[in-house]
mmCIF file of C-alpha atoms in Angstrom:
data_model
loop_
_atom_site.group_PDB
_atom_site.id
_atom_site.type_symbol
_atom_site.label_atom_id
_atom_site.label_comp_id
_atom_site.label_asym_id
_atom_site.label_seq_id
_atom_site.Cartn_x
_atom_site.Cartn_y
_atom_site.Cartn_z
ATOM 1 C CA MET Z 175 -0.245 -0.070 -0.143
ATOM 2 C CA ASN Z 176 0.880 3.617 -0.743
ATOM 3 C CA LYS Z 177 2.321 5.338 2.053
ATOM 4 C CA PRO Z 178 -0.063 8.856 2.382
ATOM 5 C CA LEU Z 179 1.932 12.002 1.332
ATOM 6 C CA VAL Z 180 3.073 14.281 4.021
ATOM 7 C CA ILE Z 181 3.608 18.088 2.153
ATOM 8 C CA PRO Z 182 3.639 20.618 4.260
ATOM 9 C CA THR Z 183 3.380 24.220 3.731
ATOM 10 C CA MET Z 184 6.065 27.043 4.687
ATOM 11 C CA ALA Z 185 3.116 29.026 6.585
ATOM 12 C CA GLU Z 186 2.163 25.626 8.756
ATOM 13 C CA MET Z 187 6.285 25.293 9.284
ATOM 14 C CA TYR Z 188 6.585 28.782 9.976
ATOM 15 C CA ALA Z 189 3.182 28.790 12.340
ATOM 16 C CA ALA Z 190 4.937 26.329 14.470
ATOM 17 C CA GLY Z 191 8.611 27.727 15.010
ATOM 18 C CA ASP Z 192 9.800 25.381 12.248
ATOM 19 C CA LYS Z 193 12.418 25.503 9.271
ATOM 20 C CA PRO Z 194 12.672 23.397 6.291
ATOM 21 C CA GLU Z 195 15.639 21.896 4.986
ATOM 22 C CA ILE Z 196 14.512 22.784 1.100
ATOM 23 C CA LEU Z 197 11.478 24.574 -0.350
ATOM 24 C CA PHE Z 198 10.394 22.272 -3.001
ATOM 25 C CA TRP Z 199 9.240 25.442 -5.360
ATOM 26 C CA VAL Z 200 6.730 23.695 -7.547
ATOM 27 C CA GLY Z 201 6.115 25.708 -10.581
ATOM 28 C CA CYS Z 202 3.296 26.880 -12.221
ATOM 29 C CA ALA Z 203 3.319 23.201 -14.175
ATOM 30 C CA GLY Z 204 3.687 21.243 -11.672
ATOM 31 C CA SER Z 205 0.790 22.837 -9.692
ATOM 32 C CA PHE Z 206 -1.638 23.309 -12.573
ATOM 33 C CA ASP Z 207 -0.909 21.159 -15.532
ATOM 34 C CA GLN Z 208 -2.031 16.967 -15.125
ATOM 35 C CA ARG Z 209 1.177 15.746 -16.701
ATOM 36 C CA ALA Z 210 3.330 17.943 -14.428
ATOM 37 C CA GLN Z 211 1.580 17.090 -11.637
ATOM 38 C CA ARG Z 212 2.331 13.756 -11.387
ATOM 39 C CA ILE Z 213 6.437 14.977 -11.116
ATOM 40 C CA THR Z 214 5.447 17.391 -8.369
ATOM 41 C CA VAL Z 215 3.639 13.855 -6.750
ATOM 42 C CA ALA Z 216 6.550 11.840 -7.507
ATOM 43 C CA MET Z 217 9.079 14.299 -6.028
ATOM 44 C CA CYS Z 218 7.055 14.544 -3.312
ATOM 45 C CA LYS Z 219 7.354 10.717 -2.636
ATOM 46 C CA ILE Z 220 11.113 10.472 -3.131
ATOM 47 C CA LEU Z 221 11.651 13.561 0.045
ATOM 48 C CA ASN Z 222 9.351 11.474 2.190
ATOM 49 C CA GLU Z 223 11.151 8.228 1.113
ATOM 50 C CA VAL Z 224 14.368 9.780 2.075
ATOM 51 C CA GLY Z 225 13.429 11.821 5.572
ATOM 52 C CA ILE Z 226 14.422 15.247 3.777
ATOM 53 C CA LYS Z 227 12.154 18.138 5.574
ATOM 54 C CA PHE Z 228 10.697 20.275 3.330
ATOM 55 C CA ALA Z 229 7.626 22.178 2.253
ATOM 56 C CA VAL Z 230 6.198 23.952 -0.421
ATOM 57 C CA LEU Z 231 4.513 27.579 -0.773
ATOM 58 C CA GLY Z 232 1.511 26.007 -1.687
ATOM 59 C CA LYS Z 233 -1.132 29.175 -2.344
ATOM 60 C CA GLU Z 234 1.468 31.391 -1.874
ATOM 61 C CA GLU Z 235 3.499 30.445 -4.508
ATOM 62 C CA ASN Z 236 3.352 32.880 -7.805
ATOM 63 C CA CYS Z 237 4.837 32.304 -11.235
ATOM 64 C CA THR Z 238 8.613 33.312 -11.250
ATOM 65 C CA GLY Z 239 7.911 35.515 -14.231
ATOM 66 C CA ASP Z 240 9.894 33.542 -16.136
ATOM 67 C CA PRO Z 241 7.205 33.534 -19.011
ATOM 68 C CA ALA Z 242 6.899 36.750 -18.999
ATOM 69 C CA ARG Z 243 10.193 38.248 -19.254
ATOM 70 C CA ARG Z 244 11.110 35.647 -22.012
ATOM 71 C CA ALA Z 245 8.120 37.365 -24.040
ATOM 72 C CA GLY Z 246 9.476 40.994 -23.084
ATOM 73 C CA ASN Z 247 7.315 41.941 -20.550
ATOM 74 C CA GLU Z 248 9.433 43.557 -18.245
ATOM 75 C CA PHE Z 249 7.202 45.016 -15.960
ATOM 76 C CA VAL Z 250 5.232 41.726 -14.902
ATOM 77 C CA PHE Z 251 8.437 39.753 -14.467
ATOM 78 C CA GLN Z 252 9.935 42.617 -11.972
ATOM 79 C CA THR Z 253 6.214 42.653 -10.212
ATOM 80 C CA GLN Z 254 6.190 38.994 -10.103
ATOM 81 C CA ALA Z 255 9.991 38.314 -8.564
ATOM 82 C CA GLN Z 256 9.426 41.059 -6.764
ATOM 83 C CA GLN Z 257 6.414 39.584 -4.877
ATOM 84 C CA ASN Z 258 7.760 36.390 -4.501
ATOM 85 C CA ILE Z 259 11.242 37.672 -3.198
ATOM 86 C CA MET Z 260 9.516 39.356 -0.117
ATOM 87 C CA LEU Z 261 7.578 36.129 0.240
ATOM 88 C CA LEU Z 262 10.959 33.842 0.240
ATOM 89 C CA ASN Z 263 12.917 36.548 2.547
ATOM 90 C CA MET Z 264 9.778 36.926 4.824
ATOM 91 C CA TYR Z 265 10.103 33.036 5.266
ATOM 92 C CA GLU Z 266 14.014 33.073 5.486
ATOM 93 C CA VAL Z 267 14.237 30.685 2.442
ATOM 94 C CA LYS Z 268 18.044 29.483 1.842
ATOM 95 C CA LYS Z 269 17.616 26.439 -0.158
ATOM 96 C CA ILE Z 270 15.439 25.833 -3.052
ATOM 97 C CA VAL Z 271 15.192 22.541 -5.257
ATOM 98 C CA THR Z 272 12.627 22.429 -8.256
ATOM 99 C CA ALA Z 273 11.868 20.000 -10.903
ATOM 100 C CA CYS Z 274 11.396 22.895 -13.922
ATOM 101 C CA PRO Z 275 14.671 24.409 -15.400
ATOM 102 C CA HIS Z 276 12.958 27.780 -16.286
ATOM 103 C CA CYS Z 277 12.309 28.017 -12.421
ATOM 104 C CA PHE Z 278 15.420 27.264 -11.814
ATOM 105 C CA ASN Z 279 17.775 29.297 -14.072
ATOM 106 C CA ILE Z 280 15.726 32.859 -12.847
ATOM 107 C CA LEU Z 281 15.640 31.518 -9.422
ATOM 108 C CA LYS Z 282 19.207 30.820 -9.652
ATOM 109 C CA ASN Z 283 20.786 33.470 -12.000
ATOM 110 C CA GLU Z 284 18.436 36.259 -12.193
ATOM 111 C CA TYR Z 285 16.925 36.899 -8.874
ATOM 112 C CA PRO Z 286 19.992 37.757 -7.150
ATOM 113 C CA ALA Z 287 19.853 40.804 -9.078
ATOM 114 C CA LEU Z 288 16.502 41.704 -7.695
ATOM 115 C CA GLY Z 289 17.886 41.229 -3.867
ATOM 116 C CA GLY Z 290 16.723 37.335 -3.708
ATOM 117 C CA SER Z 291 19.933 35.402 -3.472
ATOM 118 C CA TYR Z 292 19.509 31.518 -2.774
ATOM 119 C CA GLU Z 293 20.887 28.268 -3.300
ATOM 120 C CA VAL Z 294 18.953 26.679 -6.092
ATOM 121 C CA LEU Z 295 19.163 23.191 -7.172
ATOM 122 C CA HIS Z 296 17.672 21.470 -9.613
ATOM 123 C CA HIS Z 297 15.996 17.806 -9.110
ATOM 124 C CA SER Z 298 17.661 16.012 -11.073
ATOM 125 C CA GLN Z 299 21.235 17.895 -8.909
ATOM 126 C CA PHE Z 300 19.351 17.354 -5.912
ATOM 127 C CA LEU Z 301 18.571 13.751 -6.544
ATOM 128 C CA GLN Z 302 21.860 12.472 -6.983
ATOM 129 C CA SER Z 303 23.581 13.815 -3.932
ATOM 130 C CA LEU Z 304 21.036 12.329 -2.775
ATOM 131 C CA VAL Z 305 22.052 8.897 -4.089
ATOM 132 C CA ASN Z 306 25.968 10.224 -3.423
ATOM 133 C CA GLU Z 307 25.260 10.385 0.155
ATOM 134 C CA GLY Z 308 23.818 6.890 0.134
ATOM 135 C CA LYS Z 309 20.118 8.912 1.197
ATOM 136 C CA LEU Z 310 18.755 7.525 -1.934
ATOM 137 C CA LYS Z 311 18.924 3.913 -3.312
ATOM 138 C CA VAL Z 312 18.258 3.707 -7.074
ATOM 139 C CA GLN Z 313 17.099 0.026 -8.153
ATOM 140 C CA GLY Z 314 17.242 -0.922 -11.913
ATOM 141 C CA GLY Z 315 13.778 -2.216 -11.478
ATOM 142 C CA GLU Z 316 11.393 -2.566 -14.499
ATOM 143 C CA PHE Z 317 13.614 -0.600 -16.666
ATOM 144 C CA LYS Z 318 16.911 -2.867 -16.219
ATOM 145 C CA GLY Z 319 18.163 -3.164 -19.564
ATOM 146 C CA LYS Z 320 15.728 -1.562 -21.364
ATOM 147 C CA LYS Z 321 16.954 1.230 -23.866
ATOM 148 C CA ILE Z 322 16.678 4.675 -22.535
ATOM 149 C CA THR Z 323 17.525 8.172 -24.676
ATOM 150 C CA TYR Z 324 18.172 11.438 -22.638
ATOM 151 C CA HIS Z 325 16.946 14.451 -23.385
ATOM 152 C CA ASP Z 326 18.800 17.534 -22.383
ATOM 153 C CA SER Z 327 16.528 20.605 -21.623
ATOM 154 C CA CYS Z 328 17.897 24.322 -22.574
ATOM 155 C CA TYR Z 329 17.825 25.878 -19.453
ATOM 156 C CA LEU Z 330 19.431 22.913 -17.574
ATOM 157 C CA GLY Z 331 22.014 22.003 -20.091
ATOM 158 C CA ARG Z 332 23.111 25.076 -22.362
ATOM 159 C CA ALA Z 333 22.091 27.918 -20.064
ATOM 160 C CA ASN Z 334 23.867 26.261 -16.561
ATOM 161 C CA GLU Z 335 26.118 23.352 -18.272
ATOM 162 C CA VAL Z 336 24.115 20.482 -16.008
ATOM 163 C CA TYR Z 337 24.782 17.170 -17.889
ATOM 164 C CA GLU Z 338 26.055 14.492 -15.858
ATOM 165 C CA ALA Z 339 24.057 15.102 -13.053
ATOM 166 C CA PRO Z 340 20.916 13.244 -14.845
ATOM 167 C CA ARG Z 341 22.919 10.683 -16.810
ATOM 168 C CA GLU Z 342 24.446 9.537 -13.537
ATOM 169 C CA LEU Z 343 20.932 8.973 -12.263
ATOM 170 C CA LEU Z 344 20.339 7.262 -15.388
ATOM 171 C CA ALA Z 345 22.949 4.910 -14.840
ATOM 172 C CA GLN Z 346 21.867 4.089 -11.432
ATOM 173 C CA LEU Z 347 19.393 2.137 -12.916
ATOM 174 C CA ASP Z 348 21.268 -0.380 -15.348
ATOM 175 C CA ALA Z 349 19.448 0.979 -18.469
ATOM 176 C CA ASP Z 350 20.788 1.178 -21.990
ATOM 177 C CA LEU Z 351 21.743 5.209 -22.308
ATOM 178 C CA VAL Z 352 21.516 5.668 -26.091
ATOM 179 C CA GLU Z 353 22.450 9.335 -26.683
ATOM 180 C CA MET Z 354 20.625 11.432 -29.450
ATOM 181 C CA LYS Z 355 23.085 12.698 -32.203
ATOM 182 C CA ARG Z 356 22.515 16.303 -31.155
ATOM 183 C CA SER Z 357 22.726 16.521 -27.118
ATOM 184 C CA ARG Z 358 24.639 17.642 -24.319
ATOM 185 C CA ALA Z 359 25.783 21.403 -25.244
ATOM 186 C CA ASN Z 360 24.608 20.497 -28.846
ATOM 187 C CA GLY Z 361 21.289 19.654 -27.681
ATOM 188 C CA LEU Z 362 18.266 20.357 -29.333
ATOM 189 C CA CYS Z 363 15.583 22.475 -27.856
ATOM 190 C CA CYS Z 364 12.294 21.106 -27.521
ATOM 191 C CA GLY Z 365 10.633 24.294 -29.231
ATOM 192 C CA ALA Z 366 8.596 25.338 -25.857
ATOM 193 C CA GLY Z 367 11.357 27.632 -24.676
ATOM 194 C CA GLY Z 368 11.749 31.457 -25.076
ATOM 195 C CA ALA Z 369 8.001 31.799 -23.942
ATOM 196 C CA GLN Z 370 7.214 29.765 -27.265
ATOM 197 C CA MET Z 371 5.352 27.450 -24.855
ATOM 198 C CA PHE Z 372 2.492 30.216 -25.139
ATOM 199 C CA LYS Z 373 1.814 31.388 -28.265
ATOM 200 C CA GLU Z 374 1.396 29.584 -31.665
ATOM 201 C CA ASP Z 375 3.587 28.061 -33.815
ATOM 202 C CA GLU Z 376 5.674 30.906 -36.266
ATOM 203 C CA LYS Z 377 5.836 29.995 -39.945
ATOM 204 C CA GLY Z 378 8.385 26.902 -40.872
ATOM 205 C CA ASN Z 379 8.995 24.024 -42.747
ATOM 206 C CA LYS Z 380 8.540 21.729 -39.697
ATOM 207 C CA ARG Z 381 7.872 22.229 -35.626
ATOM 208 C CA ILE Z 382 11.148 21.829 -33.411
ATOM 209 C CA ASN Z 383 9.687 19.116 -31.815
ATOM 210 C CA THR Z 384 9.032 17.268 -34.783
ATOM 211 C CA ALA Z 385 12.540 17.399 -35.483
ATOM 212 C CA ARG Z 386 13.412 16.510 -32.107
ATOM 213 C CA THR Z 387 11.094 13.430 -31.911
ATOM 214 C CA GLU Z 388 12.524 12.326 -35.387
ATOM 215 C CA GLU Z 389 15.926 12.264 -33.728
ATOM 216 C CA LEU Z 390 14.995 10.452 -30.754
ATOM 217 C CA LEU Z 391 13.183 7.832 -32.821
ATOM 218 C CA GLU Z 392 16.601 7.471 -34.152
ATOM 219 C CA THR Z 393 17.699 6.305 -31.123
ATOM 220 C CA ASN Z 394 14.960 3.051 -31.303
ATOM 221 C CA ALA Z 395 14.804 3.904 -27.313
ATOM 222 C CA THR Z 396 11.331 3.004 -25.690
ATOM 223 C CA ILE Z 397 12.018 5.696 -23.102
ATOM 224 C CA VAL Z 398 12.595 9.239 -23.165
ATOM 225 C CA ALA Z 399 14.005 10.401 -19.996
ATOM 226 C CA ALA Z 400 13.455 14.439 -19.587
ATOM 227 C CA ASN Z 401 13.899 17.031 -16.891
ATOM 228 C CA CYS Z 402 11.659 19.477 -17.531
ATOM 229 C CA PRO Z 403 7.897 19.534 -17.422
ATOM 230 C CA PHE Z 404 7.576 21.978 -20.719
ATOM 231 C CA CYS Z 405 10.164 19.115 -22.954
ATOM 232 C CA ILE Z 406 7.807 16.395 -21.614
ATOM 233 C CA THR Z 407 4.569 18.241 -23.196
ATOM 234 C CA MET Z 408 6.635 18.739 -26.545
ATOM 235 C CA LEU Z 409 8.207 15.386 -26.847
ATOM 236 C CA GLN Z 410 4.874 13.620 -25.871
ATOM 237 C CA ASP Z 411 3.319 15.932 -28.600
ATOM 238 C CA GLY Z 412 6.052 14.864 -31.500
ATOM 239 C CA ILE Z 413 5.885 10.984 -30.475
ATOM 240 C CA LYS Z 414 1.572 11.149 -30.502
ATOM 241 C CA GLU Z 415 2.130 13.177 -34.395
ATOM 242 C CA LYS Z 416 4.255 9.927 -35.418
ATOM 243 C CA GLU Z 417 1.576 7.518 -33.729
ATOM 244 C CA ARG Z 418 4.500 6.126 -31.138
ATOM 245 C CA GLN Z 419 2.388 6.715 -28.150
ATOM 246 C CA ASP Z 420 1.463 3.514 -27.619
ATOM 247 C CA SER Z 421 5.375 2.125 -27.892
ATOM 248 C CA ILE Z 422 7.636 5.214 -26.607
ATOM 249 C CA MET Z 423 7.045 6.381 -22.899
ATOM 250 C CA VAL Z 424 8.597 10.006 -21.696
ATOM 251 C CA LEU Z 425 9.093 10.405 -18.130
ATOM 252 C CA ASP Z 426 10.911 12.819 -15.744
ATOM 253 C CA LEU Z 427 13.775 11.748 -13.887
ATOM 254 C CA SER Z 428 11.908 11.390 -10.717
ATOM 255 C CA GLU Z 429 9.062 9.563 -12.061
ATOM 256 C CA LEU Z 430 11.830 7.114 -13.331
ATOM 257 C CA ILE Z 431 13.038 6.532 -9.503
ATOM 258 C CA VAL Z 432 9.852 6.084 -8.149
ATOM 259 C CA LYS Z 433 8.672 3.802 -10.830
ATOM 260 C CA SER Z 434 12.121 1.663 -10.518
ATOM 261 C CA ASN Z 435 12.460 1.906 -6.926
ATOM 262 C CA GLY Z 436 8.706 0.652 -6.395
ATOM 263 C CA LEU Z 437 7.266 3.896 -4.372
#
């Protein structure tokens, strides 16, 4: 039987005079998108399992402002960011973990200029640190020997040069990791970056997620590992377009761990 999830809020812990080790920043996708909500649940299951004291902001969490800044609306970005920074500083937050590379990048690299300086980790980095410390053991489980390909998201990969942590996690699964022809620093965008997720396609010969899907199909992998809710949406759409949704799964790194460990 699955254990009940325990997900305290910062407000609850603050009222009790307690502080979490980390703030889990859920993000807009992880809060409202049904597919991305499964990533949020997977992360909370892992945090519960290893006994990390964490909290979420819950209803107090606002968008980081990343889509607004990428779309060119600096006023909206500054407004959202300053509201968030006031809240985070009020709660004396020191360490933030998020499963969204967009949130990770902007909290880590762009909030300090506005007075919000925190230790910010993408969940792939945090999960790998738990493995290194012996707090999290990853089993091969149902993925042992399976052919997996990994998609480098732009904001985790090229923008922040985080390439090894996700691959080290995948290595724990005893799976057969097959790289796409464009990977690491040469990785191809899924098509959602730069606020493209929220607007109509511009004219062109081929959608970017279609091109990326064709590259992943060339690997003959049955599982695509990803680290970003936007990437997962775009890759799943591309796989459906190619009518391969029954034979290829797109899973976040946290979901792979939860499934392999039977959490």
